C-alpha atoms as a printed R data frame, in Angstrom:
    type eleno elety resid chain resno        x       y        z
1   ATOM     1    CA   MET     A     1 -185.440 260.784 -139.084
2   ATOM     2    CA   SER     A     2 -186.487 263.675 -141.341
3   ATOM     3    CA   ASP     A     3 -189.546 263.580 -143.596
4   ATOM     4    CA   ARG     A     4 -187.261 263.907 -146.585
5   ATOM     5    CA   THR     A     5 -185.324 260.810 -145.574
6   ATOM     6    CA   LEU     A     6 -188.605 258.879 -145.190
7   ATOM     7    CA   GLU     A     7 -189.717 259.682 -148.740
8   ATOM     8    CA   GLY     A     8 -189.860 256.579 -150.897
9   ATOM     9    CA   LEU     A     9 -189.619 254.133 -148.018
10  ATOM    10    CA   PRO     A    10 -192.242 251.358 -147.634
11  ATOM    11    CA   TRP     A    11 -194.971 251.672 -145.011
12  ATOM    12    CA   TRP     A    12 -193.281 249.288 -142.570
13  ATOM    13    CA   ALA     A    13 -190.115 251.398 -142.454
14  ATOM    14    CA   LYS     A    14 -192.181 254.494 -141.614
15  ATOM    15    CA   ARG     A    15 -194.005 252.469 -138.960
16  ATOM    16    CA   LEU     A    16 -190.690 251.440 -137.409
17  ATOM    17    CA   ASP     A    17 -189.649 255.074 -137.289
18  ATOM    18    CA   GLU     A    18 -192.892 256.048 -135.555
19  ATOM    19    CA   LEU     A    19 -192.407 253.334 -132.906
20  ATOM    20    CA   SER     A    20 -188.653 253.644 -132.535
21  ATOM    21    CA   GLY     A    21 -189.011 255.034 -129.026
22  ATOM    22    CA   HIS     A    22 -190.633 251.779 -127.885
23  ATOM    23    CA   PHE     A    23 -187.681 249.595 -128.888
24  ATOM    24    CA   SER     A    24 -184.288 249.185 -127.292
25  ATOM    25    CA   ARG     A    25 -181.344 248.968 -129.662
26  ATOM    26    CA   GLN     A    26 -180.788 245.351 -128.595
27  ATOM    27    CA   GLY     A    27 -184.468 244.465 -128.967
28  ATOM    28    CA   LEU     A    28 -184.801 245.934 -132.425
29  ATOM    29    CA   GLY     A    29 -181.569 244.299 -133.518
30  ATOM    30    CA   GLY     A    30 -182.821 240.931 -132.308
31  ATOM    31    CA   LEU     A    31 -186.088 241.316 -134.221
32  ATOM    32    CA   LEU     A    32 -184.345 242.142 -137.470
33  ATOM    33    CA   ASP     A    33 -181.453 239.702 -137.145
34  ATOM    34    CA   HIS     A    34 -183.803 236.785 -136.470
35  ATOM    35    CA   HIS     A    35 -186.502 237.663 -138.977
36  ATOM    36    CA   ARG     A    36 -187.384 234.027 -139.695
37  ATOM    37    CA   VAL     A    37 -188.615 233.699 -136.125
38  ATOM    38    CA   THR     A    38 -190.048 237.181 -135.613
39  ATOM    39    CA   ASN     A    39 -191.929 237.106 -138.921
40  ATOM    40    CA   ALA     A    40 -193.621 233.843 -137.899
41  ATOM    41    CA   LEU     A    41 -194.578 235.390 -134.552
42  ATOM    42    CA   GLY     A    42 -195.972 238.444 -136.279
43  ATOM    43    CA   GLU     A    43 -198.072 236.327 -138.615
44  ATOM    44    CA   ALA     A    44 -199.390 234.273 -135.687
45  ATOM    45    CA   ILE     A    45 -200.497 237.432 -133.890
46  ATOM    46    CA   ALA     A    46 -201.980 238.947 -137.044
47  ATOM    47    CA   ILE     A    47 -204.172 235.950 -137.840
48  ATOM    48    CA   GLY     A    48 -205.218 235.481 -134.229
49  ATOM    49    CA   GLY     A    49 -203.210 232.354 -133.475
50  ATOM    50    CA   VAL     A    50 -201.916 233.910 -130.277
51  ATOM    51    CA   THR     A    51 -202.606 237.189 -128.507
52  ATOM    52    CA   PRO     A    52 -199.811 239.671 -127.825
53  ATOM    53    CA   GLU     A    53 -200.500 239.284 -124.087
54  ATOM    54    CA   GLU     A    54 -200.086 235.481 -124.225
55  ATOM    55    CA   LEU     A    55 -196.916 235.834 -126.233
56  ATOM    56    CA   LEU     A    56 -195.468 238.363 -123.785
57  ATOM    57    CA   VAL     A    57 -196.150 236.098 -120.799
58  ATOM    58    CA   TRP     A    58 -194.498 233.152 -122.568
59  ATOM    59    CA   ILE     A    59 -191.408 235.153 -123.565
60  ATOM    60    CA   GLN     A    60 -190.985 236.564 -120.063
61  ATOM    61    CA   ALA     A    61 -191.190 233.026 -118.624
62  ATOM    62    CA   GLN     A    62 -188.538 231.767 -121.037
63  ATOM    63    CA   VAL     A    63 -186.203 234.636 -120.223
64  ATOM    64    CA   ALA     A    64 -186.685 234.068 -116.490
65  ATOM    65    CA   SER     A    65 -185.935 230.356 -116.924
66  ATOM    66    CA   ARG     A    66 -182.739 231.064 -118.812
67  ATOM    67    CA   MET     A    67 -181.596 233.595 -116.261
68  ATOM    68    CA   SER     A    68 -182.182 231.125 -113.412
69  ATOM    69    CA   VAL     A    69 -179.769 228.583 -114.885
70  ATOM    70    CA   GLY     A    70 -177.193 231.196 -115.744
71  ATOM    71    CA   PRO     A    71 -176.387 230.775 -119.454
72  ATOM    72    CA   SER     A    72 -173.101 232.211 -120.609
73  ATOM    73    CA   PRO     A    73 -173.400 235.853 -121.754
74  ATOM    74    CA   ASP     A    74 -172.321 235.034 -125.283
75  ATOM    75    CA   SER     A    75 -174.623 232.020 -125.674
76  ATOM    76    CA   ALA     A    76 -176.963 232.442 -128.628
77  ATOM    77    CA   LEU     A    77 -179.040 229.443 -127.587
78  ATOM    78    CA   GLN     A    78 -180.386 228.164 -124.293
79  ATOM    79    CA   ASP     A    79 -178.048 226.041 -122.190
80  ATOM    80    CA   PRO     A    80 -178.736 222.422 -123.274
81  ATOM    81    CA   TRP     A    81 -178.620 221.404 -119.606
82  ATOM    82    CA   ALA     A    82 -181.249 223.982 -118.586
83  ATOM    83    CA   ALA     A    83 -184.245 221.613 -118.628
84  ATOM    84    CA   TYR     A    84 -182.356 218.951 -116.679
85  ATOM    85    CA   ASN     A    85 -181.116 221.446 -114.086
86  ATOM    86    CA   ALA     A    86 -184.526 223.073 -113.674
87  ATOM    87    CA   ASP     A    87 -186.550 219.882 -113.114
88  ATOM    88    CA   PRO     A    88 -184.839 216.471 -113.520
89  ATOM    89    CA   ARG     A    89 -188.091 214.563 -113.120
90  ATOM    90    CA   ALA     A    90 -189.851 216.518 -115.889
91  ATOM    91    CA   PHE     A    91 -186.728 216.231 -118.040
92  ATOM    92    CA   TRP     A    92 -186.674 212.429 -117.810
93  ATOM    93    CA   GLU     A    93 -190.433 212.160 -118.311
94  ATOM    94    CA   GLN     A    94 -190.071 213.989 -121.612
95  ATOM    95    CA   VAL     A    95 -186.914 212.121 -122.657
96  ATOM    96    CA   TRP     A    96 -188.305 208.657 -121.997
97  ATOM    97    CA   GLU     A    97 -191.615 209.454 -123.666
98  ATOM    98    CA   GLU     A    98 -189.712 210.537 -126.758
99  ATOM    99    CA   ILE     A    99 -187.478 207.449 -126.699
100 ATOM   100    CA   LEU     A   100 -190.129 204.841 -125.898
101 ATOM   101    CA   GLY     A   101 -193.103 206.457 -127.590
102 ATOM   102    CA   ARG     A   102 -195.190 206.260 -124.430
103 ATOM   103    CA   LYS     A   103 -195.371 207.874 -121.025
104 ATOM   104    CA   ILE     A   104 -193.852 206.173 -118.014
105 ATOM   105    CA   GLU     A   105 -194.442 206.845 -114.348
106 ATOM   106    CA   ILE     A   106 -191.422 208.448 -112.710
107 ATOM   107    CA   PRO     A   107 -191.379 208.892 -108.925
108 ATOM   108    CA   PRO     A   108 -190.192 212.139 -107.331
109 ATOM   109    CA   VAL     A   109 -186.448 212.680 -107.107
110 ATOM   110    CA   PRO     A   110 -185.192 211.251 -103.787
111 ATOM   111    CA   LYS     A   111 -184.176 213.835 -101.214
112 ATOM   112    CA   LEU     A   112 -180.401 214.229 -101.260
113 ATOM   113    CA   LYS     A   113 -178.111 215.266  -98.441
114 ATOM   114    CA   GLY     A   114 -175.955 218.333  -98.841
115 ATOM   115    CA   LYS     A   115 -172.820 216.173  -99.023
116 ATOM   116    CA   THR     A   116 -174.298 214.169 -101.885
117 ATOM   117    CA   LYS     A   117 -175.261 217.323 -103.792
118 ATOM   118    CA   LYS     A   118 -171.695 218.628 -103.502
119 ATOM   119    CA   ALA     A   119 -170.331 215.258 -104.627
120 ATOM   120    CA   ILE     A   120 -172.575 215.326 -107.701
121 ATOM   121    CA   GLU     A   121 -170.924 218.574 -108.783
122 ATOM   122    CA   ARG     A   122 -167.382 217.572 -107.845
123 ATOM   123    CA   TYR     A   123 -167.402 214.128 -109.420
124 ATOM   124    CA   LYS     A   124 -169.507 214.937 -112.507
125 ATOM   125    CA   LEU     A   125 -172.413 212.656 -111.684
126 ATOM   126    CA   MET     A   126 -175.723 212.713 -113.518
127 ATOM   127    CA   LEU     A   127 -179.062 212.078 -111.858
128 ATOM   128    CA   VAL     A   128 -180.680 209.488 -114.135
129 ATOM   129    CA   PHE     A   129 -183.965 207.632 -113.995
130 ATOM   130    CA   LEU     A   130 -183.623 204.139 -115.468
131 ATOM   131    CA   PRO     A   131 -187.147 202.792 -116.083
132 ATOM   132    CA   LYS     A   132 -188.385 199.244 -115.636
133 ATOM   133    CA   ILE     A   133 -188.065 198.162 -119.255
134 ATOM   134    CA   THR     A   134 -186.625 195.243 -121.188
135 ATOM   135    CA   GLU     A   135 -184.545 195.119 -124.346
136 ATOM   136    CA   ASP     A   136 -187.772 194.548 -126.270
137 ATOM   137    CA   ASP     A   137 -188.689 198.140 -125.385
138 ATOM   138    CA   TYR     A   138 -185.478 199.574 -126.833
139 ATOM   139    CA   PRO     A   139 -185.862 201.848 -129.870
140 ATOM   140    CA   GLY     A   140 -184.184 200.748 -133.079
141 ATOM   141    CA   SER     A   141 -181.225 203.068 -132.531
142 ATOM   142    CA   PHE     A   142 -180.263 201.455 -129.207
143 ATOM   143    CA   ILE     A   143 -177.671 198.671 -129.271
144 ATOM   144    CA   LYS     A   144 -178.562 195.585 -127.250
145 ATOM   145    CA   PRO     A   145 -176.085 193.299 -125.451
146 ATOM   146    CA   ALA     A   146 -175.028 190.233 -127.425
147 ATOM   147    CA   TRP     A   147 -175.379 187.908 -124.445
148 ATOM   148    CA   GLY     A   148 -174.092 184.664 -125.930
149 ATOM   149    CA   ARG     A   149 -171.683 185.843 -128.607
150 ATOM   150    CA   TYR     A   150 -168.399 185.375 -126.707
151 ATOM   151    CA   ILE     A   151 -169.337 183.466 -123.540
152 ATOM   152    CA   GLY     A   152 -171.942 180.902 -122.564
153 ATOM   153    CA   GLU     A   153 -175.262 182.662 -122.116
154 ATOM   154    CA   ALA     A   154 -176.570 180.032 -119.715
155 ATOM   155    CA   SER     A   155 -173.809 180.938 -117.203
156 ATOM   156    CA   ILE     A   156 -174.595 184.683 -117.202
157 ATOM   157    CA   GLU     A   157 -176.497 186.217 -114.308
158 ATOM   158    CA   ARG     A   158 -179.184 188.506 -115.668
159 ATOM   159    CA   ARG     A   159 -180.360 191.473 -113.591
160 ATOM   160    CA   PRO     A   160 -183.576 193.038 -114.970
161 ATOM   161    CA   LEU     A   161 -183.999 196.780 -114.637
162 ATOM   162    CA   PRO     A   162 -186.299 197.465 -111.669
163 ATOM   163    CA   GLY     A   163 -186.980 201.152 -112.407
164 ATOM   164    CA   ARG     A   164 -185.142 203.589 -110.125
165 ATOM   165    CA   TRP     A   165 -183.127 206.757 -109.717
166 ATOM   166    CA   VAL     A   166 -179.345 206.413 -109.922
167 ATOM   167    CA   LEU     A   167 -176.282 208.613 -110.030
168 ATOM   168    CA   ALA     A   168 -174.134 207.791 -113.063
169 ATOM   169    CA   GLU     A   169 -170.587 208.960 -113.717
170 ATOM   170    CA   MET     A   170 -170.167 211.137 -116.792
171 ATOM   171    CA   ILE     A   171 -166.397 210.696 -117.010
172 ATOM   172    CA   ASP     A   172 -164.863 209.604 -120.318
173 ATOM   173    CA   LYS     A   173 -163.401 206.097 -120.625
174 ATOM   174    CA   PRO     A   174 -159.883 206.272 -122.105
175 ATOM   175    CA   ASN     A   175 -158.006 203.682 -124.131
176 ATOM   176    CA   TRP     A   176 -156.159 201.284 -121.865
177 ATOM   177    CA   ASP     A   177 -152.829 202.245 -123.466
178 ATOM   178    CA   ASP     A   178 -153.446 206.009 -123.450
179 ATOM   179    CA   GLN     A   179 -150.590 207.427 -121.394
180 ATOM   180    CA   SER     A   180 -152.627 210.504 -120.451
181 ATOM   181    CA   GLY     A   181 -155.267 208.265 -118.845
182 ATOM   182    CA   TYR     A   182 -158.420 209.711 -117.327
183 ATOM   183    CA   LYS     A   183 -159.015 213.453 -117.511
184 ATOM   184    CA   ASP     A   184 -160.072 215.309 -114.361
185 ATOM   185    CA   ASP     A   185 -160.755 212.109 -112.422
186 ATOM   186    CA   LEU     A   186 -161.430 213.742 -109.061
187 ATOM   187    CA   LEU     A   187 -163.192 210.673 -107.699
188 ATOM   188    CA   GLY     A   188 -160.206 208.507 -108.566
189 ATOM   189    CA   GLN     A   189 -157.881 211.050 -106.950
190 ATOM   190    CA   ASP     A   190 -159.960 211.163 -103.772
191 ATOM   191    CA   LEU     A   191 -159.886 207.350 -103.677
192 ATOM   192    CA   GLY     A   192 -156.090 207.539 -103.748
193 ATOM   193    CA   LEU     A   193 -155.729 206.153 -107.261
194 ATOM   194    CA   THR     A   194 -153.244 207.097 -109.957
195 ATOM   195    CA   THR     A   195 -155.200 205.003 -112.481
196 ATOM   196    CA   ARG     A   196 -158.487 203.106 -112.596
197 ATOM   197    CA   PHE     A   197 -156.949 200.312 -114.635
198 ATOM   198    CA   LYS     A   198 -155.473 197.080 -113.300
199 ATOM   199    CA   ILE     A   199 -157.885 196.958 -110.358
200 ATOM   200    CA   SER     A   200 -159.617 193.664 -109.673
201 ATOM   201    CA   TRP     A   201 -163.357 193.409 -109.215
202 ATOM   202    CA   ASP     A   202 -162.726 191.983 -105.738
203 ATOM   203    CA   HIS     A   203 -160.546 194.895 -104.609
204 ATOM   204    CA   LEU     A   204 -162.943 197.399 -106.125
205 ATOM   205    CA   THR     A   205 -165.847 195.863 -104.219
206 ATOM   206    CA   ALA     A   206 -164.132 195.295 -100.878
207 ATOM   207    CA   SER     A   207 -162.104 198.496 -100.591
208 ATOM   208    CA   LEU     A   208 -162.765 201.234 -103.126
209 ATOM   209    CA   LEU     A   209 -166.557 201.257 -103.373
210 ATOM   210    CA   PRO     A   210 -167.087 201.629  -99.596
211 ATOM   211    CA   LYS     A   211 -164.728 204.609  -99.699
212 ATOM   212    CA   ALA     A   212 -166.650 206.020 -102.662
213 ATOM   213    CA   ALA     A   213 -169.908 205.668 -100.719
214 ATOM   214    CA   LYS     A   214 -168.441 207.747  -97.908
215 ATOM   215    CA   LEU     A   215 -167.311 210.418 -100.356
216 ATOM   216    CA   LEU     A   216 -170.805 210.520 -101.868
217 ATOM   217    CA   GLY     A   217 -172.563 210.635  -98.514
218 ATOM   218    CA   LEU     A   218 -174.500 207.442  -99.287
219 ATOM   219    CA   ALA     A   219 -174.929 204.021  -97.680
220 ATOM   220    CA   LYS     A   220 -172.281 201.463  -98.666
221 ATOM   221    CA   PRO     A   221 -174.633 198.938 -100.322
222 ATOM   222    CA   SER     A   222 -176.017 201.610 -102.673
223 ATOM   223    CA   VAL     A   223 -172.653 202.406 -104.307
224 ATOM   224    CA   ARG     A   224 -171.422 199.696 -106.668
225 ATOM   225    CA   GLN     A   225 -170.547 198.752 -110.201
226 ATOM   226    CA   PRO     A   226 -173.429 199.067 -112.665
227 ATOM   227    CA   THR     A   227 -175.071 195.882 -113.816
228 ATOM   228    CA   LEU     A   228 -174.461 195.150 -117.460
229 ATOM   229    CA   GLU     A   229 -178.111 195.991 -118.110
230 ATOM   230    CA   GLU     A   230 -177.733 199.383 -116.388
231 ATOM   231    CA   ARG     A   231 -174.439 200.088 -118.062
232 ATOM   232    CA   ASN     A   232 -175.768 199.241 -121.522
233 ATOM   233    CA   LEU     A   233 -178.892 201.364 -121.117
234 ATOM   234    CA   THR     A   234 -176.943 204.307 -119.687
235 ATOM   235    CA   ALA     A   235 -174.395 204.213 -122.518
236 ATOM   236    CA   ASN     A   236 -177.179 204.116 -125.118
237 ATOM   237    CA   LEU     A   237 -178.894 206.947 -123.290
238 ATOM   238    CA   PHE     A   238 -175.746 209.084 -123.270
239 ATOM   239    CA   ASN     A   239 -175.444 208.626 -127.043
240 ATOM   240    CA   TRP     A   240 -179.096 209.582 -127.548
241 ATOM   241    CA   LEU     A   241 -178.832 212.674 -125.354
242 ATOM   242    CA   ARG     A   242 -175.719 213.857 -127.200
243 ATOM   243    CA   GLU     A   243 -177.545 213.616 -130.520
244 ATOM   244    CA   HIS     A   244 -181.031 214.787 -129.529
245 ATOM   245    CA   ARG     A   245 -180.356 217.213 -126.654
246 ATOM   246    CA   GLY     A   246 -176.831 218.398 -127.384
247 ATOM   247    CA   LEU     A   247 -175.551 217.303 -123.966
248 ATOM   248    CA   ASP     A   248 -171.812 216.914 -123.505
249 ATOM   249    CA   LEU     A   249 -171.782 213.246 -122.532
250 ATOM   250    CA   PRO     A   250 -169.159 210.562 -123.252
251 ATOM   251    CA   ASP     A   251 -169.260 207.789 -125.819
252 ATOM   252    CA   LEU     A   252 -168.490 204.936 -123.446
253 ATOM   253    CA   ASP     A   253 -167.750 202.370 -126.121
254 ATOM   254    CA   SER     A   254 -165.402 204.165 -128.507
255 ATOM   255    CA   THR     A   255 -162.169 203.008 -126.818
256 ATOM   256    CA   ASN     A   256 -160.185 199.775 -126.537
257 ATOM   257    CA   SER     A   257 -160.833 199.211 -122.829
258 ATOM   258    CA   TRP     A   258 -163.367 197.340 -120.709
259 ATOM   259    CA   GLU     A   259 -165.361 198.179 -117.587
260 ATOM   260    CA   TRP     A   260 -166.354 195.817 -114.770
261 ATOM   261    CA   CYS     A   261 -170.053 195.081 -114.202
262 ATOM   262    CA   LEU     A   262 -171.869 193.678 -111.190
263 ATOM   263    CA   ASN     A   263 -173.230 190.522 -112.850
264 ATOM   264    CA   VAL     A   264 -171.827 187.091 -111.987
265 ATOM   265    CA   TYR     A   265 -170.562 184.788 -114.717
266 ATOM   266    CA   ALA     A   266 -169.906 181.091 -114.066
267 ATOM   267    CA   SER     A   267 -169.698 181.344 -110.265
268 ATOM   268    CA   SER     A   268 -166.330 183.041 -109.654
269 ATOM   269    CA   ASN     A   269 -166.214 185.395 -112.628
270 ATOM   270    CA   ARG     A   270 -167.760 188.785 -113.297
271 ATOM   271    CA   LEU     A   271 -168.943 190.436 -116.492
272 ATOM   272    CA   PHE     A   272 -167.211 193.312 -118.206
273 ATOM   273    CA   THR     A   273 -168.137 195.288 -121.327
274 ATOM   274    CA   GLY     A   274 -167.307 198.236 -123.555
275 ATOM   275    CA   HIS     A   275 -164.342 197.312 -125.807
276 ATOM   276    CA   ARG     A   276 -164.901 198.871 -129.238
277 ATOM   277    CA   ASP     A   277 -163.199 195.983 -131.084
278 ATOM   278    CA   ARG     A   278 -165.472 193.415 -129.444
279 ATOM   279    CA   GLY     A   279 -168.751 195.145 -130.114
280 ATOM   280    CA   GLY     A   280 -168.651 198.169 -127.804
281 ATOM   281    CA   LEU     A   281 -172.166 198.516 -126.445
282 ATOM   282    CA   SER     A   282 -173.060 194.969 -127.455
283 ATOM   283    CA   SER     A   283 -170.007 193.309 -125.903
284 ATOM   284    CA   VAL     A   284 -170.530 190.837 -123.050
285 ATOM   285    CA   ASN     A   285 -167.479 189.112 -121.602
286 ATOM   286    CA   GLY     A   286 -166.505 187.516 -118.321
287 ATOM   287    CA   PHE     A   287 -163.317 187.099 -116.325
288 ATOM   288    CA   TRP     A   288 -162.067 186.006 -112.913
289 ATOM   289    CA   SER     A   289 -163.053 188.653 -110.360
290 ATOM   290    CA   GLY     A   290 -159.609 188.624 -108.722
291 ATOM   291    CA   ASP     A   291 -157.733 189.485 -111.920
292 ATOM   292    CA   GLU     A   292 -155.865 192.800 -112.176
293 ATOM   293    CA   ASN     A   293 -155.995 193.411 -115.896
294 ATOM   294    CA   ASP     A   294 -154.358 196.292 -117.767
295 ATOM   295    CA   HIS     A   295 -157.367 196.482 -120.089
296 ATOM   296    CA   ILE     A   296 -160.158 196.595 -117.481
297 ATOM   297    CA   THR     A   297 -161.280 199.711 -115.621
298 ATOM   298    CA   PHE     A   298 -164.443 200.690 -113.780
299 ATOM   299    CA   ARG     A   299 -167.119 203.303 -113.239
300 ATOM   300    CA   VAL     A   300 -169.295 203.841 -110.202
301 ATOM   301    CA   LEU     A   301 -173.078 203.814 -110.018
302 ATOM   302    CA   ALA     A   302 -175.086 204.872 -106.968
303 ATOM   303    CA   VAL     A   303 -178.635 203.656 -106.370
304 ATOM   304    CA   LEU     A   304 -180.847 206.270 -104.703
């Protein structure tokens, strides 16, 4: 830039010209395009809130972290799954502290076999830590089960949360009368199913879940239906993570269908939940475990 062109410009423009050889075109563009951020950084350095060396180390670490999880080239923001993918244990420690307002002890992630890791990717499973909490610990935004609203509460088997790692399906739950059914249900396909509906709890338990365990590379007893307590907490958690972390997770209770749960009701019946017109997350109902109902489907949970 010529001296004549610089005449009349403020000091900062002349300073930019002097240092132009130290900036890449992309770097300078980023500084100017995101001035709300870069101005705050500049002020912090100027008043001594952070040294340039500390800032450089932090920025380099953030860039390295983003590169390791492979964000899309046109992504303006960090992949919302980056923290989860980088360190699931640290991710859940932070999430639960934010939800509960206190820290909880989370054990290390169990060691997974290669077959299980591949199944997690193929079947869209999420590694989730469900802490040992009760409904009294729920934040105000979480919806609790209405245990005695539709069936006798005294006949419901309750299964408290023990605190453990699980694999939870992230597949959407369709309406029972939606002709398109489930989308990309690779687990259902590999189980030989054309639909997850109209399958009894008994058949699911005796035949399909053992096959699912084999596909997941896990022991048969560890692969089952979620308890109603697990299912309710997971559904609430998915809603919270969509809102607060931007994760692409399903709303499990926005459709007119039910899902089987593990809990016993009145000896020969089992619980089911999830119908939007009967309370969605709060719904608690029971039916004969041998019934093949058009309105009832299932999801799989694996205990690690």
